[in-house]
PDB file of C-alpha atoms in Angstrom:
ATOM      1  CA  UNK A 251      83.899  -8.435 220.842  1.00  0.00           C
ATOM      2  CA  UNK A 252      87.516  -8.680 222.003  1.00  0.00           C
ATOM      3  CA  UNK A 253      89.848 -10.465 219.602  1.00  0.00           C
ATOM      4  CA  UNK A 254      93.198 -12.136 220.338  1.00  0.00           C
ATOM      5  CA  UNK A 255      96.412 -11.822 218.396  1.00  0.00           C
ATOM      6  CA  UNK A 256      95.850 -15.299 216.937  1.00  0.00           C
ATOM      7  CA  UNK A 257      92.479 -14.262 215.393  1.00  0.00           C
ATOM      8  CA  UNK A 258      94.312 -12.212 212.770  1.00  0.00           C
ATOM      9  CA  UNK A 259      96.070 -15.322 211.524  1.00  0.00           C
ATOM     10  CA  UNK A 260      92.834 -17.201 211.016  1.00  0.00           C
ATOM     11  CA  UNK A 261      91.301 -14.184 209.457  1.00  0.00           C
ATOM     12  CA  UNK A 262      94.258 -13.800 206.952  1.00  0.00           C
ATOM     13  CA  UNK A 263      93.979 -17.429 206.032  1.00  0.00           C
ATOM     14  CA  UNK A 264      90.165 -17.267 205.689  1.00  0.00           C
ATOM     15  CA  UNK A 265      90.302 -14.103 203.592  1.00  0.00           C
ATOM     16  CA  UNK A 266      92.843 -15.573 201.117  1.00  0.00           C
ATOM     17  CA  UNK A 267      91.290 -18.988 200.778  1.00  0.00           C
ATOM     18  CA  UNK A 268      87.824 -17.290 200.257  1.00  0.00           C
ATOM     19  CA  UNK A 269      89.293 -15.244 197.387  1.00  0.00           C
ATOM     20  CA  UNK A 270      90.839 -18.418 195.877  1.00  0.00           C
ATOM     21  CA  UNK A 271      87.600 -20.269 196.202  1.00  0.00           C
ATOM     22  CA  UNK A 272      85.642 -17.396 194.647  1.00  0.00           C
ATOM     23  CA  UNK A 273      88.056 -17.318 191.718  1.00  0.00           C
ATOM     24  CA  UNK A 274      87.917 -21.074 191.217  1.00  0.00           C
ATOM     25  CA  UNK A 275      91.581 -21.671 192.049  1.00  0.00           C
ATOM     26  CA  UNK A 276      92.213 -24.958 193.851  1.00  0.00           C
ATOM     27  CA  UNK A 277      93.556 -24.942 197.354  1.00  0.00           C
ATOM     28  CA  UNK A 278      96.231 -27.561 196.552  1.00  0.00           C
ATOM     29  CA  UNK A 279      98.857 -26.594 194.018  1.00  0.00           C
ATOM     30  CA  UNK A 280      99.278 -29.014 191.101  1.00  0.00           C
ATOM     31  CA  UNK A 281     102.564 -30.878 191.136  1.00  0.00           C
ATOM     32  CA  UNK A 282     105.042 -29.700 188.501  1.00  0.00           C
ATOM     33  CA  UNK A 283     106.174 -32.093 185.804  1.00  0.00           C
ATOM     34  CA  UNK A 284     108.912 -34.425 186.986  1.00  0.00           C
ATOM     35  CA  UNK A 285     112.444 -33.251 186.136  1.00  0.00           C
ATOM     36  CA  UNK A 286     114.702 -35.264 183.898  1.00  0.00           C
ATOM     37  CA  UNK A 287     116.708 -37.716 185.915  1.00  0.00           C
ATOM     38  CA  UNK A 288     120.330 -36.679 186.436  1.00  0.00           C
ATOM     39  CA  UNK A 289     122.521 -39.551 185.176  1.00  0.00           C
ATOM     40  CA  UNK A 290     125.593 -38.109 186.984  1.00  0.00           C
ATOM     41  CA  UNK A 291     123.834 -38.223 190.352  1.00  0.00           C
ATOM     42  CA  UNK A 292     122.047 -41.520 190.890  1.00  0.00           C
ATOM     43  CA  UNK A 293     120.927 -40.365 194.361  1.00  0.00           C
ATOM     44  CA  UNK A 294     119.179 -37.227 193.093  1.00  0.00           C
ATOM     45  CA  UNK A 295     115.516 -37.044 193.853  1.00  0.00           C
ATOM     46  CA  UNK A 296     112.846 -35.671 191.647  1.00  0.00           C
ATOM     47  CA  UNK A 297     110.420 -35.432 194.518  1.00  0.00           C
ATOM     48  CA  UNK A 298     108.567 -32.096 194.640  1.00  0.00           C
ATOM     49  CA  UNK A 299     107.105 -30.687 197.830  1.00  0.00           C
ATOM     50  CA  UNK A 300     103.336 -30.408 197.797  1.00  0.00           C
ATOM     51  CA  UNK A 301     102.033 -26.918 198.345  1.00  0.00           C
ATOM     52  CA  UNK A 302      98.918 -26.375 200.398  1.00  0.00           C
ATOM     53  CA  UNK A 303      97.404 -23.023 199.538  1.00  0.00           C
ATOM     54  CA  UNK A 304      95.407 -22.869 202.710  1.00  0.00           C
ATOM     55  CA  UNK A 305      98.339 -22.629 205.033  1.00  0.00           C
ATOM     56  CA  UNK A 306      99.214 -19.396 206.852  1.00  0.00           C
ATOM     57  CA  UNK A 307     102.692 -19.330 205.175  1.00  0.00           C
ATOM     58  CA  UNK A 308     101.216 -19.532 201.630  1.00  0.00           C
ATOM     59  CA  UNK A 309      98.460 -17.020 202.364  1.00  0.00           C
ATOM     60  CA  UNK A 310     101.115 -14.632 203.818  1.00  0.00           C
ATOM     61  CA  UNK A 311     103.282 -14.931 200.797  1.00  0.00           C
ATOM     62  CA  UNK A 312     100.452 -14.412 198.360  1.00  0.00           C
ATOM     63  CA  UNK A 313      99.200 -11.382 200.350  1.00  0.00           C
ATOM     64  CA  UNK A 314     102.760  -9.892 200.494  1.00  0.00           C
ATOM     65  CA  UNK A 315     103.183 -10.290 196.747  1.00  0.00           C
ATOM     66  CA  UNK A 316      99.721  -8.880 195.925  1.00  0.00           C
ATOM     67  CA  UNK A 317     100.261  -5.941 198.194  1.00  0.00           C
ATOM     68  CA  UNK A 318     103.700  -5.204 196.812  1.00  0.00           C
ATOM     69  CA  UNK A 319     102.702  -5.458 193.121  1.00  0.00           C
ATOM     70  CA  UNK A 320      99.251  -3.946 193.615  1.00  0.00           C
ATOM     71  CA  UNK A 321      97.531  -6.830 191.956  1.00  0.00           C
ATOM     72  CA  UNK A 322      95.013  -9.427 192.900  1.00  0.00           C
ATOM     73  CA  UNK A 323      95.979 -12.643 194.649  1.00  0.00           C
ATOM     74  CA  UNK A 324      95.093 -14.641 191.501  1.00  0.00           C
ATOM     75  CA  UNK A 325      98.081 -13.029 189.744  1.00  0.00           C
ATOM     76  CA  UNK A 326     100.444 -14.132 192.554  1.00  0.00           C
ATOM     77  CA  UNK A 327      99.420 -17.733 192.978  1.00  0.00           C
ATOM     78  CA  UNK A 328     102.264 -19.301 190.917  1.00  0.00           C
ATOM     79  CA  UNK A 329     104.826 -17.096 192.609  1.00  0.00           C
ATOM     80  CA  UNK A 330     103.713 -18.026 196.057  1.00  0.00           C
ATOM     81  CA  UNK A 331     103.670 -21.696 195.081  1.00  0.00           C
ATOM     82  CA  UNK A 332     107.244 -21.440 193.726  1.00  0.00           C
ATOM     83  CA  UNK A 333     108.480 -19.626 196.827  1.00  0.00           C
ATOM     84  CA  UNK A 334     107.082 -22.131 199.317  1.00  0.00           C
ATOM     85  CA  UNK A 335     108.053 -25.111 197.121  1.00  0.00           C
ATOM     86  CA  UNK A 336     111.627 -23.964 196.907  1.00  0.00           C
ATOM     87  CA  UNK A 337     112.303 -22.307 200.281  1.00  0.00           C
ATOM     88  CA  UNK A 338     109.519 -23.204 202.617  1.00  0.00           C
ATOM     89  CA  UNK A 339     108.345 -20.931 205.398  1.00  0.00           C
ATOM     90  CA  UNK A 340     111.828 -19.473 205.765  1.00  0.00           C
ATOM     91  CA  UNK A 341     111.462 -18.138 202.232  1.00  0.00           C
ATOM     92  CA  UNK A 342     109.131 -15.507 203.580  1.00  0.00           C
ATOM     93  CA  UNK A 343     112.209 -13.742 205.081  1.00  0.00           C
ATOM     94  CA  UNK A 344     113.941 -13.868 201.777  1.00  0.00           C
ATOM     95  CA  UNK A 345     110.846 -12.529 200.070  1.00  0.00           C
ATOM     96  CA  UNK A 346     110.496  -9.688 202.590  1.00  0.00           C
ATOM     97  CA  UNK A 347     114.147  -8.753 201.918  1.00  0.00           C
ATOM     98  CA  UNK A 348     113.618  -8.922 198.152  1.00  0.00           C
ATOM     99  CA  UNK A 349     110.613  -6.767 198.287  1.00  0.00           C
ATOM    100  CA  UNK A 350     112.706  -4.069 200.080  1.00  0.00           C
ATOM    101  CA  UNK A 351     115.222  -4.070 197.234  1.00  0.00           C
ATOM    102  CA  UNK A 352     117.655  -6.442 199.141  1.00  0.00           C
ATOM    103  CA  UNK A 353     117.889  -4.314 202.236  1.00  0.00           C
ATOM    104  CA  UNK A 354     118.260  -6.390 205.465  1.00  0.00           C
ATOM    105  CA  UNK A 355     115.103  -6.280 207.584  1.00  0.00           C
ATOM    106  CA  UNK A 356     115.487  -5.556 211.247  1.00  0.00           C
ATOM    107  CA  UNK A 357     112.477  -7.248 212.837  1.00  0.00           C
ATOM    108  CA  UNK A 358     112.940  -5.337 216.050  1.00  0.00           C
ATOM    109  CA  UNK A 359     111.643  -2.302 214.170  1.00  0.00           C
ATOM    110  CA  UNK A 360     109.586  -3.889 211.376  1.00  0.00           C
ATOM    111  CA  UNK A 361     106.763  -6.344 212.207  1.00  0.00           C
ATOM    112  CA  UNK A 362     107.263  -9.832 210.891  1.00  0.00           C
ATOM    113  CA  UNK A 363     104.811 -10.521 207.974  1.00  0.00           C
ATOM    114  CA  UNK A 364     104.288 -14.114 209.201  1.00  0.00           C
ATOM    115  CA  UNK A 365     103.874 -13.829 213.017  1.00  0.00           C
ATOM    116  CA  UNK A 366     103.009 -10.088 213.107  1.00  0.00           C
ATOM    117  CA  UNK A 367     105.690  -9.415 215.668  1.00  0.00           C
ATOM    118  CA  UNK A 368     104.800 -11.859 218.396  1.00  0.00           C
ATOM    119  CA  UNK A 369     108.036 -13.822 217.758  1.00  0.00           C
ATOM    120  CA  UNK A 370     106.513 -17.301 217.978  1.00  0.00           C
ATOM    121  CA  UNK A 371     105.424 -19.648 215.268  1.00  0.00           C
ATOM    122  CA  UNK A 372     101.636 -18.985 215.034  1.00  0.00           C
ATOM    123  CA  UNK A 373     100.964 -22.449 213.637  1.00  0.00           C
ATOM    124  CA  UNK A 374     102.333 -24.117 216.796  1.00  0.00           C
ATOM    125  CA  UNK A 375     101.054 -22.161 219.829  1.00  0.00           C
ATOM    126  CA  UNK A 376     101.935 -24.658 222.437  1.00  0.00           C
ATOM    127  CA  UNK A 377     104.320 -27.562 223.157  1.00  0.00           C
ATOM    128  CA  UNK A 378     101.598 -30.190 223.203  1.00  0.00           C
ATOM    129  CA  UNK A 379     100.637 -29.563 219.606  1.00  0.00           C
ATOM    130  CA  UNK A 380     104.314 -29.573 218.534  1.00  0.00           C
ATOM    131  CA  UNK A 381     105.088 -32.781 220.445  1.00  0.00           C
ATOM    132  CA  UNK A 382     107.798 -31.327 222.659  1.00  0.00           C
ATOM    133  CA  UNK A 383     108.929 -33.305 225.718  1.00  0.00           C
ATOM    134  CA  UNK A 384     106.734 -32.485 228.796  1.00  0.00           C
ATOM    135  CA  UNK A 385     109.655 -31.049 230.778  1.00  0.00           C
ATOM    136  CA  UNK A 386     109.835 -28.140 228.286  1.00  0.00           C
ATOM    137  CA  UNK A 387     106.285 -26.978 228.750  1.00  0.00           C
ATOM    138  CA  UNK A 388     106.965 -24.825 231.814  1.00  0.00           C
ATOM    139  CA  UNK A 389     110.635 -24.016 231.233  1.00  0.00           C
ATOM    140  CA  UNK A 390     110.034 -21.013 228.980  1.00  0.00           C
ATOM    141  CA  UNK A 391     110.425 -23.115 225.902  1.00  0.00           C
ATOM    142  CA  UNK A 392     109.259 -21.114 222.881  1.00  0.00           C
ATOM    143  CA  UNK A 393     108.584 -22.084 219.367  1.00  0.00           C
ATOM    144  CA  UNK A 394     110.397 -19.311 217.556  1.00  0.00           C
ATOM    145  CA  UNK A 395     109.006 -17.849 214.336  1.00  0.00           C
ATOM    146  CA  UNK A 396     110.921 -19.294 211.341  1.00  0.00           C
ATOM    147  CA  UNK A 397     110.917 -15.896 209.655  1.00  0.00           C
ATOM    148  CA  UNK A 398     112.073 -13.421 212.322  1.00  0.00           C
ATOM    149  CA  UNK A 399     113.699 -15.992 214.563  1.00  0.00           C
ATOM    150  CA  UNK A 400     111.916 -14.633 217.653  1.00  0.00           C
ATOM    151  CA  UNK A 401     113.050 -11.016 217.250  1.00  0.00           C
ATOM    152  CA  UNK A 402     111.517  -8.780 219.922  1.00  0.00           C
ATOM    153  CA  UNK A 403     109.333  -6.294 218.020  1.00  0.00           C
ATOM    154  CA  UNK A 404     109.299  -3.192 220.251  1.00  0.00           C
ATOM    155  CA  UNK A 405     110.206  -0.190 218.151  1.00  0.00           C
ATOM    156  CA  UNK A 406     109.447   2.360 220.796  1.00  0.00           C
ATOM    157  CA  UNK A 407     111.765   0.802 223.396  1.00  0.00           C
ATOM    158  CA  UNK A 408     114.546   0.076 220.862  1.00  0.00           C
ATOM    159  CA  UNK A 409     114.358   3.550 219.424  1.00  0.00           C
ATOM    160  CA  UNK A 410     115.070   5.108 222.844  1.00  0.00           C
ATOM    161  CA  UNK A 411     117.993   2.730 223.306  1.00  0.00           C
ATOM    162  CA  UNK A 412     119.494   3.396 219.835  1.00  0.00           C
ATOM    163  CA  UNK A 413     119.154   7.284 219.772  1.00  0.00           C
ATOM    164  CA  UNK A 414     122.343   7.923 221.829  1.00  0.00           C
ATOM    165  CA  UNK A 415     124.235   5.428 219.568  1.00  0.00           C
ATOM    166  CA  UNK A 416     122.933   7.216 216.412  1.00  0.00           C
ATOM    167  CA  UNK A 417     123.827  10.595 217.815  1.00  0.00           C
ATOM    168  CA  UNK A 418     127.342   9.440 218.523  1.00  0.00           C
ATOM    169  CA  UNK A 419     127.668   7.988 215.014  1.00  0.00           C
ATOM    170  CA  UNK A 420     126.516  11.317 213.542  1.00  0.00           C
ATOM    171  CA  UNK A 421     128.955  13.294 215.676  1.00  0.00           C
ATOM    172  CA  UNK A 422     131.845  10.988 214.607  1.00  0.00           C
ATOM    173  CA  UNK A 423     130.812  11.320 210.944  1.00  0.00           C
ATOM    174  CA  UNK A 424     130.749  15.124 211.237  1.00  0.00           C
ATOM    175  CA  UNK A 425     134.160  15.177 212.883  1.00  0.00           C
ATOM    176  CA  UNK A 426     135.620  12.823 210.235  1.00  0.00           C
ATOM    177  CA  UNK A 427     134.180  15.019 207.455  1.00  0.00           C
ATOM    178  CA  UNK A 428     135.745  18.117 208.992  1.00  0.00           C
ATOM    179  CA  UNK A 429     139.154  16.316 209.272  1.00  0.00           C
ATOM    180  CA  UNK A 430     138.931  15.218 205.607  1.00  0.00           C
ATOM    181  CA  UNK A 431     137.949  18.746 204.518  1.00  0.00           C
ATOM    182  CA  UNK A 432     140.915  20.276 206.256  1.00  0.00           C
ATOM    183  CA  UNK A 433     143.212  17.621 204.750  1.00  0.00           C
ATOM    184  CA  UNK A 434     141.873  18.425 201.298  1.00  0.00           C
ATOM    185  CA  UNK A 435     142.427  22.145 201.882  1.00  0.00           C
ATOM    186  CA  UNK A 436     146.073  21.547 202.899  1.00  0.00           C
ATOM    187  CA  UNK A 437     146.729  19.296 199.904  1.00  0.00           C
ATOM    188  CA  UNK A 438     145.068  21.799 197.536  1.00  0.00           C
ATOM    189  CA  UNK A 439     147.097  24.779 198.965  1.00  0.00           C
ATOM    190  CA  UNK A 440     150.397  22.803 198.607  1.00  0.00           C
ATOM    191  CA  UNK A 441     149.603  21.784 195.043  1.00  0.00           C
ATOM    192  CA  UNK A 442     148.588  25.375 194.274  1.00  0.00           C
ATOM    193  CA  UNK A 443     151.947  26.699 195.690  1.00  0.00           C
ATOM    194  CA  UNK A 444     153.895  24.237 193.581  1.00  0.00           C
ATOM    195  CA  UNK A 445     152.084  25.263 190.402  1.00  0.00           C
ATOM    196  CA  UNK A 446     152.623  28.926 191.179  1.00  0.00           C
ATOM    197  CA  UNK A 447     156.401  28.449 191.716  1.00  0.00           C
ATOM    198  CA  UNK A 448     156.948  26.647 188.386  1.00  0.00           C
TER     199      UNK A 448
END
């Protein structure tokens, strides 16, 4: 039976929510206790964003954390709640960077964990569902993925394009290293001559 790209998103959500249901974990995160009111800022809000554990973003965050830490999803429930409560869907990009020790992620070579490299928001596949004006429907109007910002994941094509650039960078680095080595040799010989004369 042929499957579409969008089937993997529903499968991911179904797998995670089934695990949560099996473990007896509710699909809606409990609201945290209200913060103490800030007397210095009368306009401050203590409103906390409700977290739905059956969304694609939450399931992706929980799966990423569980895979990285080699634990079950039940151990990562609170971390996924906190991530989405604080940063929302865009927090998945920060999480992906943090899991790679702070290294920037190039989504042209690494598939996005949220949209799996398609570049569009999988929760809003068409303009009608998103409520876009009708004139945008046929104008190539895309709903970019909030994590990778629509990066075109094509590592084979981009690798061919970047190989000459990398070869040139390597040649420049070798040439610079040789220049530095010869400069060090000249400095060393002059210093050696001075110490021999004295």
